[in-house]
Every structure is written in structure tokens, then in C-alpha cells.
C-alpha positions as MATLAB code, in Angstrom:
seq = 'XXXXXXXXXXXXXXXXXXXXXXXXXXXXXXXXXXXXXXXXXXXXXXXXXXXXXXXXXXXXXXXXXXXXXXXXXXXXXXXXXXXXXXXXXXXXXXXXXXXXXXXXXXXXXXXXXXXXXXXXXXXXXXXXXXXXXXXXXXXXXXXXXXXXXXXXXXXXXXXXXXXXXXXXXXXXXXXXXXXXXXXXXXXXXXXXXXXXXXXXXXXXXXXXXXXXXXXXXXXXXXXXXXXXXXXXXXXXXXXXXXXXXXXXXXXXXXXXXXXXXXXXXXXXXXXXXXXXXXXXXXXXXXXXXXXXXXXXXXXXXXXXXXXXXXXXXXXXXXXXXXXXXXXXXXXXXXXXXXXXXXXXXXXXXXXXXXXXXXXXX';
ca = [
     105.074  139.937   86.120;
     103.443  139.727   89.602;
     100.032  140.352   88.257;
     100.414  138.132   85.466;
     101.380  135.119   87.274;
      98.659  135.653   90.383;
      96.451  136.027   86.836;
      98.089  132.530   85.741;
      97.511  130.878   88.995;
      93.983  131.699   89.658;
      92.982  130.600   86.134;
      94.347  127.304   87.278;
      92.851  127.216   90.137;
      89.434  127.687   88.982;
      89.692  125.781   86.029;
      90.621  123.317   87.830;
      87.160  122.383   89.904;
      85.588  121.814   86.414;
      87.960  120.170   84.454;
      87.375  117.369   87.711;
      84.004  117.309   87.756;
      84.253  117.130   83.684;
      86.762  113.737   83.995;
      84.674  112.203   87.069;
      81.114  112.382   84.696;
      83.625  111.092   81.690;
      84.657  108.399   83.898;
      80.808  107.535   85.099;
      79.886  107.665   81.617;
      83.070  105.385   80.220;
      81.935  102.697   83.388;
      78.677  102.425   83.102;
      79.149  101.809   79.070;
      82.057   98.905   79.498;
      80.187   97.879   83.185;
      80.821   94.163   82.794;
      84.345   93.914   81.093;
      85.338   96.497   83.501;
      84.097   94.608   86.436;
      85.114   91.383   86.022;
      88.638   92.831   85.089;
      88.994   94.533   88.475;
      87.708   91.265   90.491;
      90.501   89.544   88.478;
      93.137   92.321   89.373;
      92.047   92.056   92.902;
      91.895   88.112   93.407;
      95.692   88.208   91.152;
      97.156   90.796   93.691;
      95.545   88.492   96.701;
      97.531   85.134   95.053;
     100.440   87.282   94.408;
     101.894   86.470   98.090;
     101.152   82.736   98.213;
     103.109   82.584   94.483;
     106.086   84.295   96.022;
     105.890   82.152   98.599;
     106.613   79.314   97.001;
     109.104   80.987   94.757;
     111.264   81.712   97.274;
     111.274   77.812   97.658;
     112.976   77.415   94.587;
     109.690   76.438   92.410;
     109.159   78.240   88.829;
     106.666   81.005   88.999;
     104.202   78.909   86.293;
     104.283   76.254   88.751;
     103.550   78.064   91.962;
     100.789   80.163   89.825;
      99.596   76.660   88.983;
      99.342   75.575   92.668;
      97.746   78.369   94.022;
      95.042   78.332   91.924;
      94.699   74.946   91.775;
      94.554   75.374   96.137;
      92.247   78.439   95.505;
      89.857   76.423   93.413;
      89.787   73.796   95.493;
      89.251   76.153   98.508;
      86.124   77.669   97.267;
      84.529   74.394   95.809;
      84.220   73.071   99.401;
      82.880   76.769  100.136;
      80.777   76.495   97.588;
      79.337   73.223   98.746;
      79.253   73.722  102.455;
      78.835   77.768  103.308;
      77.186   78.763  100.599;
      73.764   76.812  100.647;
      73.824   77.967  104.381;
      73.942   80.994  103.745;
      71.123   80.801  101.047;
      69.162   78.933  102.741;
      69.332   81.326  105.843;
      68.926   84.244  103.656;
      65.462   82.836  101.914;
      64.399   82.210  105.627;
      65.444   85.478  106.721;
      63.214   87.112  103.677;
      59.818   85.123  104.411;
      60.581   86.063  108.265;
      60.924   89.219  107.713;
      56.932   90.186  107.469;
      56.403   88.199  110.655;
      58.875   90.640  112.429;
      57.352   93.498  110.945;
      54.099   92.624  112.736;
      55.622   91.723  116.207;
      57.312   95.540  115.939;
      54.135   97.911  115.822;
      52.661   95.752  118.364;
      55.848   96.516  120.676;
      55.976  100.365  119.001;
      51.789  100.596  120.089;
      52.520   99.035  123.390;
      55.090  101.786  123.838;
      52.949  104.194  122.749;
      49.916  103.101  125.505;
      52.764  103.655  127.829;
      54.133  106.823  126.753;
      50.498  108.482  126.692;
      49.705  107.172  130.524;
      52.442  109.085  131.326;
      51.280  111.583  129.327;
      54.395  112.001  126.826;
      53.312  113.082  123.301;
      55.107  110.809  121.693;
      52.885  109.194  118.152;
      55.108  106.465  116.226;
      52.183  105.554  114.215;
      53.616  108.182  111.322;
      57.273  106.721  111.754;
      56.250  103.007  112.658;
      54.537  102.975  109.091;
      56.807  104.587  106.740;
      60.067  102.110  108.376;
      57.406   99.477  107.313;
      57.067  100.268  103.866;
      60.536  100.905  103.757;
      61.018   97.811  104.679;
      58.725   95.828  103.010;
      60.176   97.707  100.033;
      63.267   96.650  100.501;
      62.019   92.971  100.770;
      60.571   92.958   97.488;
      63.704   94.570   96.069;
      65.529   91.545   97.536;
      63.230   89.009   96.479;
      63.398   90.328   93.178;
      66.982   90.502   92.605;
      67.250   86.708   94.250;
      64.872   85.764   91.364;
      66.852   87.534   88.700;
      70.069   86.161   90.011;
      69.192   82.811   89.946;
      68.085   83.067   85.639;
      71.308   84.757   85.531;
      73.035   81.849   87.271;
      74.500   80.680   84.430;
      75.930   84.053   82.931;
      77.664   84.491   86.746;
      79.470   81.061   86.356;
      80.609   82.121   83.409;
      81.730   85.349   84.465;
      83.609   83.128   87.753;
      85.031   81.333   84.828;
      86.692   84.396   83.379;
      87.860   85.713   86.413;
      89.981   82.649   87.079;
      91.536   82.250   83.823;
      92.041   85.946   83.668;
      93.736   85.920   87.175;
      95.274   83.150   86.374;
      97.476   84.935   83.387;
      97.764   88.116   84.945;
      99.585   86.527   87.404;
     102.260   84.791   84.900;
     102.351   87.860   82.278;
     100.268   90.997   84.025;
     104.475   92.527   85.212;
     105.310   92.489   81.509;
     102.105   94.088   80.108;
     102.184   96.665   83.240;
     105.713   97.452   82.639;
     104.912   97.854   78.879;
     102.405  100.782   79.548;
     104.382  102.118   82.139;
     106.921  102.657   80.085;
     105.018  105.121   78.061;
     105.413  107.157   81.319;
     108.695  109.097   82.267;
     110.876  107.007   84.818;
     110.236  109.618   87.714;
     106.638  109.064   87.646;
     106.443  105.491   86.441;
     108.850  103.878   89.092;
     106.856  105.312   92.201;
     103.128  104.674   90.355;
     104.863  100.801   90.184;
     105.828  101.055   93.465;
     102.346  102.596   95.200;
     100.119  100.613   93.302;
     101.369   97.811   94.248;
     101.748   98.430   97.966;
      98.237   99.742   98.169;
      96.175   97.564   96.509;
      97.894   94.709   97.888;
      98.221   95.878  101.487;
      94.645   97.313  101.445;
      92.633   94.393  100.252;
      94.827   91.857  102.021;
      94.022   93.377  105.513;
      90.430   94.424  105.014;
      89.920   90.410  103.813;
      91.761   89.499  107.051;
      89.798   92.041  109.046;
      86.564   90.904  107.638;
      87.071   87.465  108.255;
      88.194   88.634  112.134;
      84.867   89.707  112.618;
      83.059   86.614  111.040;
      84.681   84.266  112.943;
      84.421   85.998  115.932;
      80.761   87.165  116.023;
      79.590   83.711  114.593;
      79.910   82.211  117.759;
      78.937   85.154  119.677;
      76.119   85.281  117.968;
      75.138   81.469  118.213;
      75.856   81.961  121.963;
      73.062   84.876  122.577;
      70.964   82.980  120.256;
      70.613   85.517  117.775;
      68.125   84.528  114.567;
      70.498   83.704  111.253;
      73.656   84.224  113.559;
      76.107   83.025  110.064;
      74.529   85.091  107.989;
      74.677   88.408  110.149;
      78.251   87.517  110.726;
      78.647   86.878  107.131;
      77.183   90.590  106.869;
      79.056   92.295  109.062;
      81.879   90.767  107.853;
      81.725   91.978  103.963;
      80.621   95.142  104.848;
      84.379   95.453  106.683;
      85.528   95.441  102.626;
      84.294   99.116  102.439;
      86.337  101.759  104.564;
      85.543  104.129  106.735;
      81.857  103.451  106.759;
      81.495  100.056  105.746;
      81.467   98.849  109.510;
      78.565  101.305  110.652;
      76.623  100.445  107.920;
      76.686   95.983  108.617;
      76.382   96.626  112.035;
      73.813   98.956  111.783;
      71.849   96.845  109.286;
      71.810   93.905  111.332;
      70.601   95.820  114.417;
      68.073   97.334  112.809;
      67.137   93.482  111.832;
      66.962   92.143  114.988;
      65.742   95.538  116.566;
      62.308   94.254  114.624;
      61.926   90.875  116.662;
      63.890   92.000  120.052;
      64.869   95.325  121.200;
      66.818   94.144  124.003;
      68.587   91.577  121.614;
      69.391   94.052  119.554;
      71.349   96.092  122.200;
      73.325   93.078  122.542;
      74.088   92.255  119.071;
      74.996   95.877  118.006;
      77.453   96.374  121.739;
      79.267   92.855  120.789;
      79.849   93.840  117.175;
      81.283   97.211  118.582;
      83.245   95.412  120.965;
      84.652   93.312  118.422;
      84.982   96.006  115.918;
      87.457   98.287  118.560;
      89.426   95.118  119.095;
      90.031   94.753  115.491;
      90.806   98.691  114.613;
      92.770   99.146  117.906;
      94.790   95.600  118.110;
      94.746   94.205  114.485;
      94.623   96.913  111.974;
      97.995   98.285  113.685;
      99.515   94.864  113.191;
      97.975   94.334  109.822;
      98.656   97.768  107.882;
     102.001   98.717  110.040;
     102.870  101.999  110.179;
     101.380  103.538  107.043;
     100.698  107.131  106.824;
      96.773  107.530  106.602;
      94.586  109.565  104.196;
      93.230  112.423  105.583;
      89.447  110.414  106.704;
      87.822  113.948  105.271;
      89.503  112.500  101.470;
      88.508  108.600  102.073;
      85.097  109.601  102.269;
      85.245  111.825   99.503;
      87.158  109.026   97.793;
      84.301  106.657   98.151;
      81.643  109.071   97.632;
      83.242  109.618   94.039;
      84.046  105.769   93.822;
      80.088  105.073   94.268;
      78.892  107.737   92.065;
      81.234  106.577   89.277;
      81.523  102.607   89.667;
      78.628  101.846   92.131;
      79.738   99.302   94.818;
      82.886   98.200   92.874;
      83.715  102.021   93.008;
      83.588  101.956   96.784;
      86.016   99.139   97.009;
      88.794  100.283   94.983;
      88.188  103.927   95.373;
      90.467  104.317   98.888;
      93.237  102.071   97.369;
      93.381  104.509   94.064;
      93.530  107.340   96.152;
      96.203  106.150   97.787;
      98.320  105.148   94.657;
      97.461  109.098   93.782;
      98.972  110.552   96.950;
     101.461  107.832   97.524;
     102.905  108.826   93.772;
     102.680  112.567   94.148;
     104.255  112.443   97.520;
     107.587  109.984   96.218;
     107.593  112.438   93.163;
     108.143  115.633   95.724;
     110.023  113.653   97.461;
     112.498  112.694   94.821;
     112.820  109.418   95.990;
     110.452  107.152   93.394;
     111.822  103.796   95.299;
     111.429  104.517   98.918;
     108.586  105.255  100.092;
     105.632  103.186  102.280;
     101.815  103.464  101.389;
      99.641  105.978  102.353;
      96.268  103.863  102.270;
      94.860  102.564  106.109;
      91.810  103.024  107.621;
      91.712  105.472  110.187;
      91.557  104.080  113.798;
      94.116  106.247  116.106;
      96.676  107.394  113.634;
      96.413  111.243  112.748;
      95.459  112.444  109.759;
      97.381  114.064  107.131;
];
């Protein structure tokens, strides 16, 4: 009997490696073959659980649910037209500036890397950037043309995005008033002891994830804007603006903004570039040592080991949309195991944050 159930649990365990890899290639596969209906049904899952706490908000002051739905969105839409009319052709504008600039800086940074170099081999260091100074350039340049390209593609596609915006709203828009009843219907396909707490995490994860990291990101673009303006960094908005969105993606998403727009700046101004990458840090350890806390409460944290495996996986299966959702969903995962244990399916708090000074699991 002993042998025969160590037999039993080793065939489990070693099964189980592949039959993971096997569903994460199905998944890739499945995504990449439904990209768009998939996509633009998760931005409208996302923006719904967003709205969710303005509705309830004005529920609770005695106002039907179609009519607060209606207000919201009405609010929302209003709210992003004057985005779309004021920040938005700033922030195109700066990024077309930023692309024809970019060539210029290129230029100004291997004559500082040669005027290193002169001093480097008077003090007879053997130090040759020439090598290094001209792959970061085609790199660079590389990634320019990549950019340029995908600007020029995105504005003949203009037309398919608005109608894409268009679908996300109205699909939003009834997912708020109907998505409980069609989520409840599929859920109760499920057994009560593991729908109730899948309910329950999905909610509070997605939800309390995306809520703070918006909040979070938007800390650090209003913030560094005026920092920014202040040291009289080049394209201060749309660095900011950068730095911010990259705050969406956990873990990592900070390291990589900041260290994009340092490298940026590191092209025109080294010394600038110090600056700009020590105030975004400062700013950043205010925000995961003061706000986060505030923000995400006391929520036990995934292990930071699984949130980067979690967006590793996310990325390899869904691209960038992947990385978003991919902590959240992990959290749902361990947040519904852990009630199931548990036994208690109703009480229970979520297990997605980003890991700032919390231990790990």
C-alpha cells in the first residue's frame, strides 16, 4: 500500500510539470487566435470593475443601479473627451518631437562617450566604448524606426481603434447592469465550495489591484510632472506620463519606466539624468512605503519569486495584456485555494499586493 501510493504520488507529481506547460502553450495558442475579441473583452472587464465603486456609490444614495451605471459613464465619457482634447495632443505632439530628437541626442552622446574616452586613455585606463557606444546606437536607432513605424500604422488604424473604444464602452457599459447574472450563471456550473470563494477573490483582486496601481500611477505622474518641469527636463509630461503607465505592471514595471527614461535623457545629459532617475526613486519609495500600505491594506502578498513567474507566463501567453492581468489571476488562484483549505469560502481578504516591506509567503 505504501509503495503504491509513493508510486501514485510521484506519477502526479511529474505529470504534473507537463500537463502545465501543455495548458500554458494551449492557452498562447487559444490567445493569439481570438487576440482582438479577447482583448477588448478584458479592457471592458477592467474599466467595468474600475466603475463598479462609483455605481455603488451612488446606490447607496438610494438611485437605481441603471441610473447610476448611466451616470458614471456618462461622467466617464465626459472625463476622457476633455482628455482626449487637452492631454492627448500633448502628449503626441511631445512624443513626435521626442522621435525626430532622438538622432540629435544620439550624436551629442559619442561625442561625450569619445571625450571620455580621450580622458580615460591620458590616464592610461583601457577603457574602448567605441564597440558599446555603437551597438546602443543601432539599438537605438532601431528602436526609433520601430516607433515611427508603429505611429504610422496606428494612425491608418485610427479608425478600427475608435471603433474598438466604441465597444469597450458599450460592453462595459452592460457588464456593469447584467455581467453578476451571467457570472453567477457560469459559476453555478461550479460546486458551492469552490464557486463562492472564486466570487469572492476575483472580485477583491481585480478590483483592489487595478484600482491602486491606477492610483499609484497617477501618484507618480502628478508628482514627477512638476519635478520634472522644475529641473527642466526635455518632454517632462511625457516621461511622467511614462513612468506613470509603466506603474500598471508589478514588480518590474517601475524599473523598467524609470530606467527607460534615464537612459533617454542619459543621451543629452548625464548629470540630468542622475537627477531624473534619483527623483523618480525618491518618489517611487514614497509611494511603495507610504501609499501602497494605505491603498492595498493589509493583504497577504504573493510570494515576489511567483509574481514574476506570474508575469513571465502572462507575457509569453497574452503579450502586454498578459502582464497586466497575470498578478491579479494569480491571486484569484491562491486566494481560492487558500479559502477552500481554509473552509471558510466567505471570509477571507486578497492575496494580490505588490511587494514593498510585507514578507512573502
Amino acid at each position: 500500500m505504501r509503495r503504491s501510493a509513493s508510486l501514485q504520488r510521484l506519477l502526479i507529481y511529474g505529470l504534473s510539470g507537463p500537463i502545465i506547460a501543455l495548458n500554458v502553450w494551449l492557452l498562447s495558442v487559444l490567445f493569439r487566435y481570438f487576440q482582438h475579441p479577447i482583448t477588448v473583452l478584458s479592457i471592458a472587464t477592467i474599466l467595468a470593475f474600475l466603475l463598479n465603486y462609483p455605481v455603488q456609490f451612488f446606490e447607496r444614495a438610494r438611485i437605481t443601479r441603471t441610473q447610476a451605471v448611466i451616470i458614471v459613464l456618462l461622467a466617464t465619457l465626459t472625463l476622457f473627451g476633455i482628455l482626449g482634447v487637452t492631454l492627448v495632443p500633448l502628449i503626441i505632439d511631445q512624443t513626435i518631437q521626442l522621435l525626430n530628437k532622438i538622432p540629435d541626442w544620439l550624436t551629442a552622446s559619442q561625442a561625450n562617450l569619445e571625450q571620455f574616452e580621450i580622458l580615460a586613455k591620458q590616464r592610461r585606463l583601457p577603457i574602448d566604448l567605441r564597440v558599446i557606444s555603437s551597438q546602443i546606437n543601432a539599438n537605438i536607432q532601431n528602436l526609433v524606426q520601430q516607433l515611427a513605424s508603429g505611429a504610422v500604422g496606428f494612425a491608418g488604424t485610427l479608425l478600427s481603434g475608435l471603433l474598438d473604444i466604441v465597444l469597450v464602452i458599450v460592453l462595459a457599459f452592460y457588464m456593469l447592469l447584467y455581467g453578476d447574472r451571467v457570472w453567477y450563471g457560469l459559476i453555478n456550473l461550479l460546486p458551492s465550495h469552490i464557486g463562492d470563494p472564486l466570487t469572492t477573490s476575483l472580485r477583491l483582486n481585480f478590483q483592489n489591484f487595478f484600482l491602486s496601481q491606477l492610483l499609484l500611477g497617477l501618484f507618480m505622474v502628478v508628482t514627477l510632472t512638476p519635478i520634472f518641469l522644475v529641473m527642466k527636463v526635455p518632454f517632462a509630461l511625457l516621461f511622467a506620463i511614462l513612468i506613470g503607465i509603466s506603474e500598471l505592471i508589478p514588480f518590474i514595471g517601475a524599473f523598467l519606466g524609470i530606467g527607460l527614461v534615464t537612459i533617454l535623457v542619459l543621451l543629452q545629459n548625464w548629470w540630468l539624468a542622475v537627477e531624473v532617475a534619483v527623483a523618480a526613486i525618491l518618489m517611487q519609495q514614497v509611494k511603495d512605503n507610504l501609499l501602497a500600505p494605505r491603498l492595498l491594506g493589509n493583504f497577504i502578498g504573493l510570494n515576489p519569486i511567483w509574481i514574476f513567474v506570474a508575469i513571465l507566463m502572462g507575457f509569453e501567453i497574452a503579450g502586454l495584456l498578459g502582464t497586466l492581468v497575470a498578478v491579479p489571476i494569480a491571486g484569484t488562484i491562491k486566494g481560492t485555494f487558500d479559502a477552500i483549505k481554509s473552509g471558510k469560502s466567505g471570509d477571507f481578504v486578497s492575496t494580490v499586493t505588490i511587494p514593498h516591506d510585507s514578507p512573502p509567503d
